[in-house]
């Protein structure tokens, strides 16, 4: 196949015009063009309001050799695209079926591949199936009544289900895991365009059904999936895993499961499980992450700034990504930007409050929101144990809960700069899932963090005019940006207890839906390379 890069067309081009451009670039007649695959589509707004799409395509033509021989265009070459490489299957017989703890992207994709390869995995999830979970989350946002096991962080699909479902990642991908993850999402109902658009996203309304379909495939391939099952303990002997204790979070009953291979894909908010793992002597360490606020602006303002015009029908709600190195040595950056989205109360513990963001697939909300966060490191945390970062998060979230009287504390940027509580809104109406209270968000943070957030927003205002408007809305606290803990794993991806595989964001090896799913595939490959599929006759 031949790859063509930098194919530039006006945003309202037709498919026929793309084909024509391909043929003109390769100097071939249209009849010689057998097929083409779009590998990348990105928006070029450098000459806004004139907007263009830049394409990378792989092309199948009848006269490939001749065309390449005559070719002088540096954007034309042989394609290096290759499909995902399945792992070689190992030899060691399995005594027990592999158990995966957590049905977030990491656990789900790990189970998906192990089931596809015939290992009949058992997937345990402390939360509820997607439909029940959606009801629990809506109820929380309406009444403030939190279900500590079925909420924005816990349940089928993991933390990413109530999100914007942005799928871009910076993780290097030598074996095609990124593409494989996107292909599996498309196979289970995600829009085809995620395979090639520069900033792919699914949206919560679509994601809920995609995770259900993935679950059904795991079961169809011989896996089993259990909800409201929380792993509350692990047992070891001679540094080897022996089994785990599972509590039914509905009935309260407990059972013990013999286990030889367990994947810990528990996410960044499983603090009670982190405490159990620390107590059981698992090697863990505190990890740097970031904290801050979520900021809201009118989406129209962001569209104008990014496109130089209104977005009309043909353009998606505009996004932005901003960073600033601050004089105090810290850096501030925007994170998990949700165009046309909502700020959500993303809490998972009673009396503690954390926010995050989400959008629906159409991103049609009136506001744009994003986290504005500042990096924090172990030296910022109280104490120095592996869970000191968790303690740092909890302290911020406890203050946020108090400041908002159980609802999301909200403040205008001008009041944030004056460190005084807001009493009225300006031109922007908060778009928040879960109630909110006008309050003083700045006082939630240690002084240096509060200063860094203000300096960051002022720096962003110089890059995106209007970003630092006095009536921009800030809500707090954004504290679950990534895991505050890393669970140490060796080159076989096992912990200091053999048979236990730390995986995904909670273990400190991923940040985001796609990279967590890729880490799930990576751990599944490691297990498959070691063991041969579980065979009933080998009891
Ligand atoms: C509101 C929100 C919006 C987000 N938006 C995006 C986005 O747009 N794009 C993006 O890339 N990332 C986004 N993220 C981050 C993304 O969701 C995570 O990076 C990703 O889900 C991590 O995947 P994971 O599988 O490692 O962990 P998780 O998704 O956190 O899944 C862990 C699962 O383990 C379960 N579990 C925990 N403890 C136990 C136990 N003891 N027993 C049994 N089960 C247990 C939990 O219930 C949970 O379902 C968002 C996160 C949130 C909260």
Coordinates of C-alpha atoms and ligand atoms in Angstrom, one line a residue:
X1 CA 0.0 0.0 0.0
X2 CA 1.1 3.6 -0.7
X3 CA 0.9 6.2 2.1
X4 CA 0.2 9.8 1.2
X5 CA 0.6 12.5 3.9
X6 CA -0.4 16.1 4.0
X7 CA -3.3 15.9 1.6
X8 CA -5.0 19.3 2.2
X9 CA -8.6 20.0 1.3
X10 CA -11.1 22.7 2.3
X11 CA -13.4 21.5 5.1
X12 CA -16.5 21.4 2.9
X13 CA -14.8 19.1 0.3
X14 CA -16.6 16.1 -1.1
X15 CA -15.4 12.4 -1.2
X16 CA -15.0 12.7 -4.9
X17 CA -12.7 15.7 -4.4
X18 CA -10.6 13.6 -2.0
X19 CA -10.3 10.8 -4.6
X20 CA -9.3 13.3 -7.3
X21 CA -6.7 14.8 -5.0
X22 CA -5.2 11.3 -4.3
X23 CA -5.1 10.5 -8.1
X24 CA -3.5 13.9 -8.9
X25 CA -0.9 13.4 -6.2
X26 CA 0.0 9.9 -7.5
X27 CA -0.4 11.0 -11.2
X28 CA -2.8 8.1 -11.9
X29 CA -6.2 7.7 -13.6
X30 CA -9.1 7.2 -11.3
X31 CA -9.6 3.6 -12.6
X32 CA -6.1 2.7 -11.2
X33 CA -7.3 3.6 -7.7
X34 CA -8.5 0.3 -6.2
X35 CA -9.2 1.5 -2.6
X36 CA -8.0 3.9 0.1
X37 CA -8.1 4.1 3.9
X38 CA -8.1 7.4 5.8
X39 CA -5.5 6.9 8.5
X40 CA -5.5 10.5 9.9
X41 CA -7.7 13.6 9.5
X42 CA -6.8 16.8 11.4
X43 CA -8.2 20.3 11.2
X44 CA -5.9 23.1 10.1
X45 CA -7.1 26.4 11.4
X46 CA -3.8 28.3 10.8
X47 CA -5.5 30.6 8.2
X48 CA -8.8 30.9 10.1
X49 CA -11.5 31.6 9.3
X50 CA -10.3 29.6 6.2
X51 CA -10.3 26.0 7.5
X52 CA -8.9 22.9 5.9
X53 CA -8.6 19.1 6.7
X54 CA -5.2 17.5 6.4
X55 CA -5.3 13.8 5.5
X56 CA -3.0 10.8 5.7
X57 CA -4.3 8.0 3.5
X58 CA -3.2 4.5 2.6
X59 CA -3.9 3.7 -1.0
X60 CA -4.2 0.5 -3.0
X61 CA -3.5 1.0 -6.7
X62 CA -2.9 -1.3 -9.6
X63 CA 0.5 0.1 -10.6
X64 CA 2.2 0.5 -7.2
X65 CA 5.8 -0.3 -8.2
X66 CA 5.8 2.0 -11.2
X67 CA 4.3 4.9 -9.3
X68 CA 6.8 4.6 -6.4
X69 CA 9.6 4.3 -8.9
X70 CA 8.6 7.6 -10.6
X71 CA 7.6 9.3 -7.3
X72 CA 9.5 12.5 -6.3
X73 CA 6.9 13.7 -3.6
X74 CA 8.3 13.4 0.0
X75 CA 4.8 13.0 1.3
X76 CA 4.4 9.8 -0.8
X77 CA 6.0 6.5 0.4
X78 CA 5.3 2.8 1.1
X79 CA 2.9 2.5 4.0
X80 CA 4.2 1.1 7.2
X81 CA 0.8 0.2 8.5
X82 CA 0.5 -3.2 10.1
X83 CA -2.3 -4.9 11.9
X84 CA -2.2 -5.7 15.7
X85 CA 0.2 -8.6 16.5
X86 CA -1.5 -11.3 18.6
X87 CA 0.9 -12.8 21.2
X88 CA 2.5 -16.3 21.0
X89 CA 0.6 -18.7 23.4
X90 CA 2.6 -20.0 26.3
X91 CA 3.1 -23.6 27.6
X92 CA 2.5 -23.5 31.3
X93 CA -0.9 -25.1 32.1
X94 CA -3.3 -22.9 34.2
X95 CA -4.6 -24.4 37.4
X96 CA -7.2 -21.7 37.8
X97 CA -9.0 -19.3 35.4
X98 CA -7.5 -15.8 35.3
X99 CA -9.3 -13.3 37.5
X100 CA -9.5 -9.6 36.5
X101 CA -10.5 -7.1 39.2
X102 CA -12.2 -4.0 37.7
X103 CA -14.2 -3.5 34.5
X104 CA -12.7 -0.1 33.5
X105 CA -10.9 0.1 30.1
X106 CA -7.8 -1.7 31.5
X107 CA -9.8 -4.7 33.0
X108 CA -12.3 -4.8 30.2
X109 CA -9.8 -5.0 27.4
X110 CA -7.6 -7.4 29.3
X111 CA -10.6 -9.7 29.8
X112 CA -11.6 -9.1 26.1
X113 CA -8.3 -10.4 24.8
X114 CA -8.0 -13.3 27.3
X115 CA -11.5 -14.4 26.4
X116 CA -10.8 -14.1 22.7
X117 CA -7.7 -16.3 23.2
X118 CA -9.6 -19.0 25.1
X119 CA -8.6 -18.3 28.7
X120 CA -12.2 -17.9 29.9
X121 CA -11.4 -15.1 32.3
X122 CA -13.5 -14.1 35.4
X123 CA -14.1 -10.3 35.6
X124 CA -15.1 -8.9 39.0
X125 CA -16.5 -5.4 39.3
X126 CA -17.5 -3.8 42.6
X127 CA -20.0 -1.5 40.9
X128 CA -23.2 -2.0 38.9
X129 CA -23.9 -2.8 35.2
X130 CA -24.0 0.2 33.0
X131 CA -27.8 0.7 33.0
X132 CA -28.2 0.5 36.8
X133 CA -25.1 2.6 37.3
X134 CA -26.5 5.3 35.1
X135 CA -29.6 5.4 37.3
X136 CA -27.4 5.6 40.4
X137 CA -25.3 8.4 39.0
X138 CA -28.4 10.4 37.9
X139 CA -29.9 9.9 41.3
X140 CA -26.8 11.2 43.0
X141 CA -26.7 14.3 40.8
X142 CA -30.3 14.9 41.6
X143 CA -30.5 14.1 45.3
X144 CA -26.9 14.1 46.5
X145 CA -27.3 10.6 47.8
X146 CA -24.0 8.8 46.9
X147 CA -23.7 5.0 46.3
X148 CA -20.0 4.4 47.3
X149 CA -19.9 1.5 44.9
X150 CA -21.9 2.7 42.0
X151 CA -21.0 6.2 40.9
X152 CA -18.9 8.2 38.4
X153 CA -15.8 6.3 39.4
X154 CA -17.1 2.8 40.0
X155 CA -19.2 0.5 37.9
X156 CA -19.3 -1.1 34.4
X157 CA -16.8 0.6 32.1
X158 CA -14.9 2.2 35.0
X159 CA -14.3 5.9 35.4
X160 CA -14.4 6.6 31.7
X161 CA -18.0 5.8 31.1
X162 CA -19.4 9.1 32.3
X163 CA -16.9 11.2 30.4
X164 CA -16.3 12.9 27.1
X165 CA -14.8 9.7 26.0
X166 CA -11.8 11.4 24.4
X167 CA -9.6 8.6 23.1
X168 CA -6.4 10.3 22.1
X169 CA -3.2 9.2 23.8
X170 CA 0.5 10.0 23.6
X171 CA 1.6 6.5 24.6
X172 CA 4.1 4.9 22.0
X173 CA 2.5 2.0 20.3
X174 CA 5.0 -0.4 18.6
X175 CA 2.6 -3.4 18.2
X176 CA -0.6 -1.6 17.2
X177 CA -2.4 -1.8 20.5
X178 CA -3.8 1.7 20.1
X179 CA -5.4 0.9 16.7
X180 CA -6.7 -2.4 18.1
X181 CA -8.4 -0.6 21.0
X182 CA -10.1 1.8 18.6
X183 CA -11.1 -1.1 16.3
X184 CA -12.7 -2.9 19.2
X185 CA -14.6 0.2 20.2
X186 CA -15.9 0.6 16.6
X187 CA -16.8 -3.1 16.4
X188 CA -19.0 -2.5 19.5
X189 CA -20.8 0.6 18.3
X190 CA -18.4 3.6 18.5
X191 CA -18.4 5.8 15.4
X192 CA -16.0 4.7 12.6
X193 CA -14.4 8.2 12.5
X194 CA -12.5 7.5 15.8
X195 CA -10.2 5.3 13.7
X196 CA -8.7 8.4 12.0
X197 CA -9.8 11.8 13.4
X198 CA -7.0 13.6 15.2
X199 CA -8.9 14.0 18.4
X200 CA -11.3 11.0 18.6
X201 CA -14.1 11.0 21.1
X202 CA -17.2 8.8 21.8
X203 CA -19.3 10.7 24.3
X204 CA -21.1 9.2 27.4
X205 CA -24.4 8.4 25.6
X206 CA -22.6 6.1 23.1
X207 CA -20.0 4.7 25.5
X208 CA -22.6 3.3 27.9
X209 CA -23.8 0.9 25.1
X210 CA -20.3 0.2 23.8
X211 CA -19.2 -1.2 27.2
X212 CA -22.3 -3.4 27.4
X213 CA -21.6 -4.8 23.9
X214 CA -17.9 -5.5 24.9
X215 CA -19.1 -7.3 28.0
X216 CA -21.4 -9.5 25.9
X217 CA -18.6 -10.5 23.7
X218 CA -16.4 -11.4 26.7
X219 CA -19.2 -13.7 27.9
X220 CA -19.8 -15.1 24.4
X221 CA -16.1 -16.1 24.3
X222 CA -16.3 -18.0 27.5
X223 CA -15.6 -15.3 30.1
X224 CA -17.8 -14.6 33.1
X225 CA -18.6 -11.1 34.4
X226 CA -19.8 -10.4 38.0
X227 CA -21.1 -7.0 39.2
X228 CA -21.4 -5.7 42.8
X229 CA -18.4 -8.0 43.6
X230 CA -15.7 -6.2 45.5
X231 CA -12.3 -7.8 46.1
X232 CA -11.6 -7.0 49.8
X233 CA -8.6 -9.2 50.5
X234 CA -5.8 -11.2 48.9
X235 CA -3.9 -14.1 50.3
X236 CA -0.3 -15.1 49.6
X237 CA 2.2 -17.7 50.7
X238 CA 5.9 -17.6 49.9
X239 CA 5.4 -14.4 47.9
X240 CA 2.9 -16.3 45.7
X241 CA -0.7 -15.4 45.2
X242 CA -3.1 -18.1 46.6
X243 CA -6.5 -16.5 46.3
X244 CA -8.8 -13.6 47.0
X245 CA -11.8 -12.7 49.1
X246 CA -14.9 -11.2 47.3
X247 CA -17.7 -9.4 49.0
X248 CA -21.1 -9.0 47.3
X249 CA -21.7 -5.3 47.8
X250 CA -25.5 -5.8 47.7
X251 CA -26.0 -8.9 49.9
X252 CA -22.9 -8.4 52.0
X253 CA -21.9 -12.1 51.7
X254 CA -18.3 -13.0 51.2
X255 CA -16.6 -15.9 49.4
X256 CA -13.0 -17.0 48.8
X257 CA -11.7 -17.8 45.3
X258 CA -8.6 -19.8 44.7
X259 CA -6.4 -17.9 42.3
X260 CA -3.1 -18.2 40.5
X261 CA -3.4 -15.2 38.1
X262 CA -5.1 -11.9 39.2
X263 CA -5.1 -8.7 37.2
X264 CA -5.5 -5.6 39.5
X265 CA -7.2 -3.0 37.2
X266 CA -8.8 -1.1 40.1
X267 CA -8.4 2.5 38.9
X268 CA -7.2 5.6 40.7
X269 CA -10.1 5.9 43.1
X270 CA -10.1 2.5 44.8
X271 CA -8.6 3.9 48.1
X272 CA -10.0 1.2 50.4
X273 CA -8.4 -1.4 48.1
X274 CA -5.1 0.5 48.1
X275 CA -5.2 0.4 51.9
X276 CA -5.7 -3.4 51.9
X277 CA -2.9 -3.9 49.4
X278 CA -0.5 -1.7 51.5
X279 CA -1.5 -3.7 54.6
X280 CA -0.7 -7.0 52.7
X281 CA 2.8 -5.7 51.9
X282 CA 2.4 -5.0 48.2
X283 CA 5.3 -2.8 46.9
X284 CA 3.8 0.6 46.2
X285 CA 5.0 4.2 46.1
X286 CA 3.4 7.7 46.1
X287 CA 3.3 9.2 42.5
X288 CA 3.2 12.7 41.2
X289 CA -0.2 13.8 39.7
X290 CA -2.0 17.1 39.4
X291 CA -4.8 19.1 41.1
X292 CA -6.8 22.2 40.4
X293 CA -10.2 23.5 39.3
X294 CA -12.6 23.1 36.4
X295 CA -13.2 26.3 34.4
X296 CA -16.2 27.1 32.2
X297 CA -16.6 29.5 29.3
X298 CA -19.2 30.0 26.6
X299 CA -18.6 27.5 23.9
X300 CA -19.3 30.2 21.3
X301 CA -16.4 32.3 22.7
X302 CA -14.0 29.3 22.3
X303 CA -15.3 28.5 18.7
X304 CA -14.7 32.1 17.7
X305 CA -11.2 32.1 19.2
X306 CA -10.2 28.7 17.6
X307 CA -12.0 28.9 14.2
X308 CA -12.1 32.7 13.7
X309 CA -15.8 32.3 13.1
X310 CA -19.0 30.5 14.5
X311 CA -18.8 26.8 14.0
X312 CA -22.0 26.5 12.0
X313 CA -23.2 22.9 11.2
X314 CA -20.0 21.6 9.5
X315 CA -17.5 22.0 12.4
X316 CA -17.3 20.3 15.8
X317 CA -17.4 22.3 19.0
X318 CA -13.9 23.7 19.2
X319 CA -11.3 22.4 21.7
X320 CA -8.1 23.8 23.2
X321 CA -5.0 22.6 25.0
X322 CA -3.0 25.2 26.9
X323 CA 0.2 25.0 29.0
X324 CA 2.3 27.5 31.0
X325 CA 5.6 27.2 32.9
X326 CA 5.2 29.4 35.9
X327 CA 7.9 31.6 37.6
X328 CA 7.4 29.5 40.8
X329 CA 8.8 26.5 39.0
X330 CA 5.5 24.8 38.7
X331 CA 3.6 24.2 35.4
X332 CA -0.1 24.7 34.9
X333 CA -2.0 23.1 32.0
X334 CA -5.5 22.4 30.8
X335 CA -6.7 18.8 31.0
X336 CA -9.6 16.7 29.9
X337 CA -11.2 19.6 28.0
X338 CA -14.9 19.0 27.3
X339 CA -16.3 21.0 24.4
X340 CA -20.1 21.6 24.7
X341 CA -19.9 19.6 28.0
X342 CA -20.8 19.6 31.7
X343 CA -18.9 19.7 34.9
X344 CA -19.8 16.6 36.9
X345 CA -19.8 15.8 40.6
X346 CA -17.4 12.8 40.4
X347 CA -17.2 11.9 44.1
X348 CA -16.9 8.4 45.3
X349 CA -16.6 8.8 49.1
X350 CA -19.0 10.2 51.6
X351 CA -18.2 13.7 52.8
X352 CA -15.6 14.2 50.1
X353 CA -16.1 16.1 46.8
X354 CA -14.3 15.9 43.5
X355 CA -15.2 17.3 40.1
X356 CA -14.5 16.2 36.5
X357 CA -16.0 16.8 33.1
X358 CA -18.1 15.0 30.5
X359 CA -19.9 15.5 27.2
X360 CA -22.5 13.7 25.1
X361 CA -21.5 12.6 21.6
X362 CA -23.0 15.7 20.0
X363 CA -21.1 18.1 22.3
X364 CA -24.0 20.5 22.0
X365 CA -23.9 22.1 25.5
X366 CA -23.6 25.9 25.8
X367 CA -20.4 25.8 27.8
X368 CA -16.9 24.6 27.2
X369 CA -15.1 23.3 30.3
X370 CA -11.7 22.0 31.2
X371 CA -9.6 21.3 34.2
X372 CA -6.8 23.8 35.0
X373 CA -4.4 21.9 37.0
X374 CA -1.0 22.1 38.6
X375 CA 1.5 19.3 39.1
X376 CA 1.9 18.1 42.7
X377 CA 4.7 15.7 43.9
X378 CA 5.3 13.5 47.0
X379 CA 7.1 16.3 48.7
X380 CA 3.8 18.2 48.7
X381 CA 1.9 15.3 50.5
X382 CA 1.4 14.9 54.2
X383 CA 3.7 12.1 55.5
X384 CA 5.7 9.9 53.2
X385 CA 4.0 6.5 53.0
X386 CA 2.8 5.0 49.7
X387 CA -0.7 6.4 50.3
X388 CA 0.4 10.0 51.2
X389 CA -0.9 11.2 47.9
X390 CA -4.3 9.7 48.7
X391 CA -4.2 11.6 52.0
X392 CA -3.4 14.8 50.1
X393 CA -6.4 14.3 47.7
X394 CA -8.8 13.5 50.6
X395 CA -7.8 16.7 52.5
X396 CA -8.6 18.8 49.4
X397 CA -11.9 16.9 48.8
X398 CA -13.0 17.2 52.4
X399 CA -12.6 21.0 52.2
X400 CA -14.4 21.1 48.9
X401 CA -17.4 19.2 50.4
X402 CA -17.5 21.6 53.3
X403 CA -17.1 24.7 51.1
X404 CA -20.1 23.7 48.9
X405 CA -22.1 22.2 51.8
X406 CA -22.1 18.9 50.0
X407 CA -22.6 20.5 46.6
X408 CA -20.0 21.6 44.0
X409 CA -18.3 24.9 45.3
X410 CA -18.3 27.5 42.5
X411 CA -16.5 30.9 42.2
X412 CA -16.0 33.6 39.5
X413 CA -12.4 34.0 38.4
X414 CA -12.3 37.7 39.5
X415 CA -13.4 36.6 43.1
X416 CA -10.8 33.8 43.0
X417 CA -8.1 36.4 42.3
X418 CA -9.4 38.4 45.3
X419 CA -9.8 35.3 47.5
X420 CA -13.4 36.2 48.3
X421 CA -16.5 34.1 48.1
X422 CA -18.7 34.8 45.0
X423 CA -22.3 35.9 45.7
X424 CA -23.6 36.3 42.2
X425 CA -23.0 35.0 38.7
X426 CA -22.0 37.0 35.6
X427 CA -22.8 36.2 32.0
X428 CA -22.0 32.5 32.1
X429 CA -24.4 30.0 33.7
X430 CA -22.7 26.9 35.3
X431 CA -23.5 23.7 33.4
X432 CA -22.9 21.3 36.4
X433 CA -24.3 17.8 36.9
X434 CA -25.1 17.7 40.6
X435 CA -26.0 20.9 42.7
X436 CA -23.6 23.8 43.2
X437 CA -23.0 26.5 45.8
X438 CA -21.4 29.9 45.3
X439 CA -18.4 29.8 47.5
X440 CA -14.6 30.6 47.8
X441 CA -12.8 27.9 45.8
X442 CA -9.4 29.4 46.2
X443 CA -9.3 28.7 49.9
X444 CA -9.4 25.0 49.2
X445 CA -5.8 25.0 48.1
X446 CA -2.4 25.4 49.7
X447 CA -1.3 29.0 48.9
X448 CA 1.2 28.0 46.2
X449 CA -1.3 25.9 44.3
X450 CA -3.9 28.7 44.5
X451 CA -1.3 31.1 43.1
X452 CA -0.3 28.7 40.4
X453 CA -3.9 28.3 39.2
X454 CA -4.3 32.1 39.0
X455 CA -1.0 32.6 37.2
X456 CA -1.9 29.7 34.8
X457 CA -5.3 31.2 33.9
X458 CA -3.7 34.6 33.3
X459 CA -1.0 33.0 31.1
X460 CA -3.8 31.2 29.1
X461 CA -5.6 34.5 28.7
X462 CA -2.6 35.8 26.7
X463 CA -2.9 32.8 24.3
X464 CA -6.7 32.6 24.1
X465 CA -8.4 36.0 24.5
X466 CA -11.2 35.9 27.1
X467 CA -9.9 32.9 28.9
X468 CA -9.3 35.0 32.0
X469 CA -12.6 36.8 31.9
X470 CA -13.8 37.9 35.4
X471 CA -17.0 35.9 35.1
X472 CA -15.4 32.7 34.0
X473 CA -16.7 30.0 36.3
X474 CA -14.3 27.9 38.5
X475 CA -15.5 24.9 40.4
X476 CA -13.5 22.6 42.7
X477 CA -11.8 20.4 43.3
X478 CA -10.3 18.6 40.4
X479 CA -8.2 15.9 42.2
X480 CA -8.6 12.6 40.3
X481 CA -6.4 13.6 37.3
X482 CA -4.4 10.4 37.6
X483 CA -3.3 7.9 40.2
X484 CA -1.5 9.2 43.3
X485 CA 0.0 5.7 43.7
X486 CA 2.2 3.4 41.6
X487 CA 2.1 -0.4 42.3
X488 CA 5.6 -1.7 41.4
X489 CA 5.7 -4.3 38.7
X490 CA 8.7 -6.1 37.1
X491 CA 9.5 -6.9 33.5
X492 CA 7.0 -9.7 33.5
X493 CA 4.4 -7.2 34.6
X494 CA 4.0 -9.0 38.0
X495 CA 4.1 -7.3 41.4
X496 CA 6.4 -8.4 44.3
X497 CA 3.8 -11.2 44.7
X498 CA 4.0 -13.6 41.7
X499 CA 0.7 -14.1 39.9
X500 CA -0.5 -10.5 40.7
X501 CA -0.5 -8.2 37.7
X502 CA -0.9 -4.4 38.5
X503 CA -2.6 -2.8 35.5
X504 CA -4.0 0.4 34.1
X505 CA -4.3 3.9 35.6
X506 CA -4.8 2.9 39.3
X507 CA -1.5 1.0 39.2
X508 CA 0.2 4.0 37.7
X509 CA 0.8 2.7 34.2
X510 CA -1.8 4.7 32.2
X511 CA -3.6 8.0 32.1
X512 CA -6.8 8.0 30.1
X513 CA -9.2 5.6 28.5
X514 CA -7.1 4.4 25.5
X515 CA -3.8 4.1 27.4
X516 CA -5.5 2.1 30.1
X517 CA -7.1 -0.2 27.5
X518 CA -3.7 -0.6 25.9
X519 CA -2.1 -1.5 29.2
X520 CA -5.0 -4.1 29.6
X521 CA -4.0 -5.7 26.3
X522 CA -0.3 -5.6 27.3
X523 CA -1.0 -7.5 30.5
X524 CA -3.3 -10.0 28.7
X525 CA -0.4 -10.6 26.2
X526 CA 2.0 -11.2 29.1
X527 CA -0.3 -13.8 30.7
X528 CA -1.0 -15.5 27.3
X529 CA 2.8 -15.7 26.5
X530 CA 3.3 -17.5 29.9
X531 CA 0.3 -19.8 30.1
X532 CA -1.7 -21.9 27.8
X533 CA -5.4 -21.5 27.9
X534 CA -7.2 -23.0 30.9
X535 CA -8.2 -26.6 30.0
X536 CA -11.0 -28.2 32.1
X537 CA -9.2 -31.6 31.9
X538 CA -6.1 -30.2 33.7
X539 CA -7.9 -29.7 37.1
Ligands
LIG1 C1 -15.7 12.0 34.8 C2 -14.5 11.5 34.1 C3 -14.2 11.9 32.8 C4 -13.1 11.4 32.1 N1 -12.9 11.7 30.8 C5 -12.0 11.1 30.1 C6 -11.8 11.3 28.7 O1 -12.6 12.0 28.1 N2 -10.8 10.6 28.0 C7 -9.9 9.8 28.7 O2 -9.0 9.3 28.1 N3 -10.0 9.6 30.1 C8 -11.0 10.2 30.8 N4 -11.1 10.0 32.1 C9 -10.1 9.1 32.7 C10 -10.4 7.7 32.4 O3 -11.7 7.4 32.7 C11 -9.4 6.8 33.2 O4 -8.1 7.1 32.8 C12 -9.7 5.3 32.8 O5 -11.0 5.0 33.0 C13 -8.7 4.4 33.6 O6 -9.1 3.1 33.3 P1 -8.8 1.9 34.4 O7 -9.4 0.7 33.8 O8 -7.3 1.9 34.7 O9 -9.5 2.3 35.7 P2 -11.0 2.7 36.0 O10 -11.7 3.1 34.8 O11 -11.0 3.6 37.1 O12 -11.7 1.3 36.4 C14 -11.4 0.7 37.6 C15 -12.6 -0.2 37.9 O13 -12.3 -1.1 39.0 C16 -13.4 -1.2 39.9 N5 -12.8 -1.6 41.2 C17 -12.1 -0.8 42.0 N6 -11.8 -1.5 43.2 C18 -12.3 -2.7 43.1 C19 -12.4 -3.8 43.9 N7 -11.7 -3.9 45.1 N8 -13.1 -4.9 43.5 C20 -13.7 -4.9 42.3 N9 -13.7 -3.9 41.4 C21 -13.0 -2.8 41.8 C22 -14.0 0.2 39.9 O14 -15.4 0.1 40.3 C23 -13.9 0.6 38.4 O15 -15.0 0.3 37.7 C24 -12.2 10.5 32.8 C25 -12.4 10.1 34.1 C26 -13.6 10.6 34.8 C27 -13.8 10.2 36.2

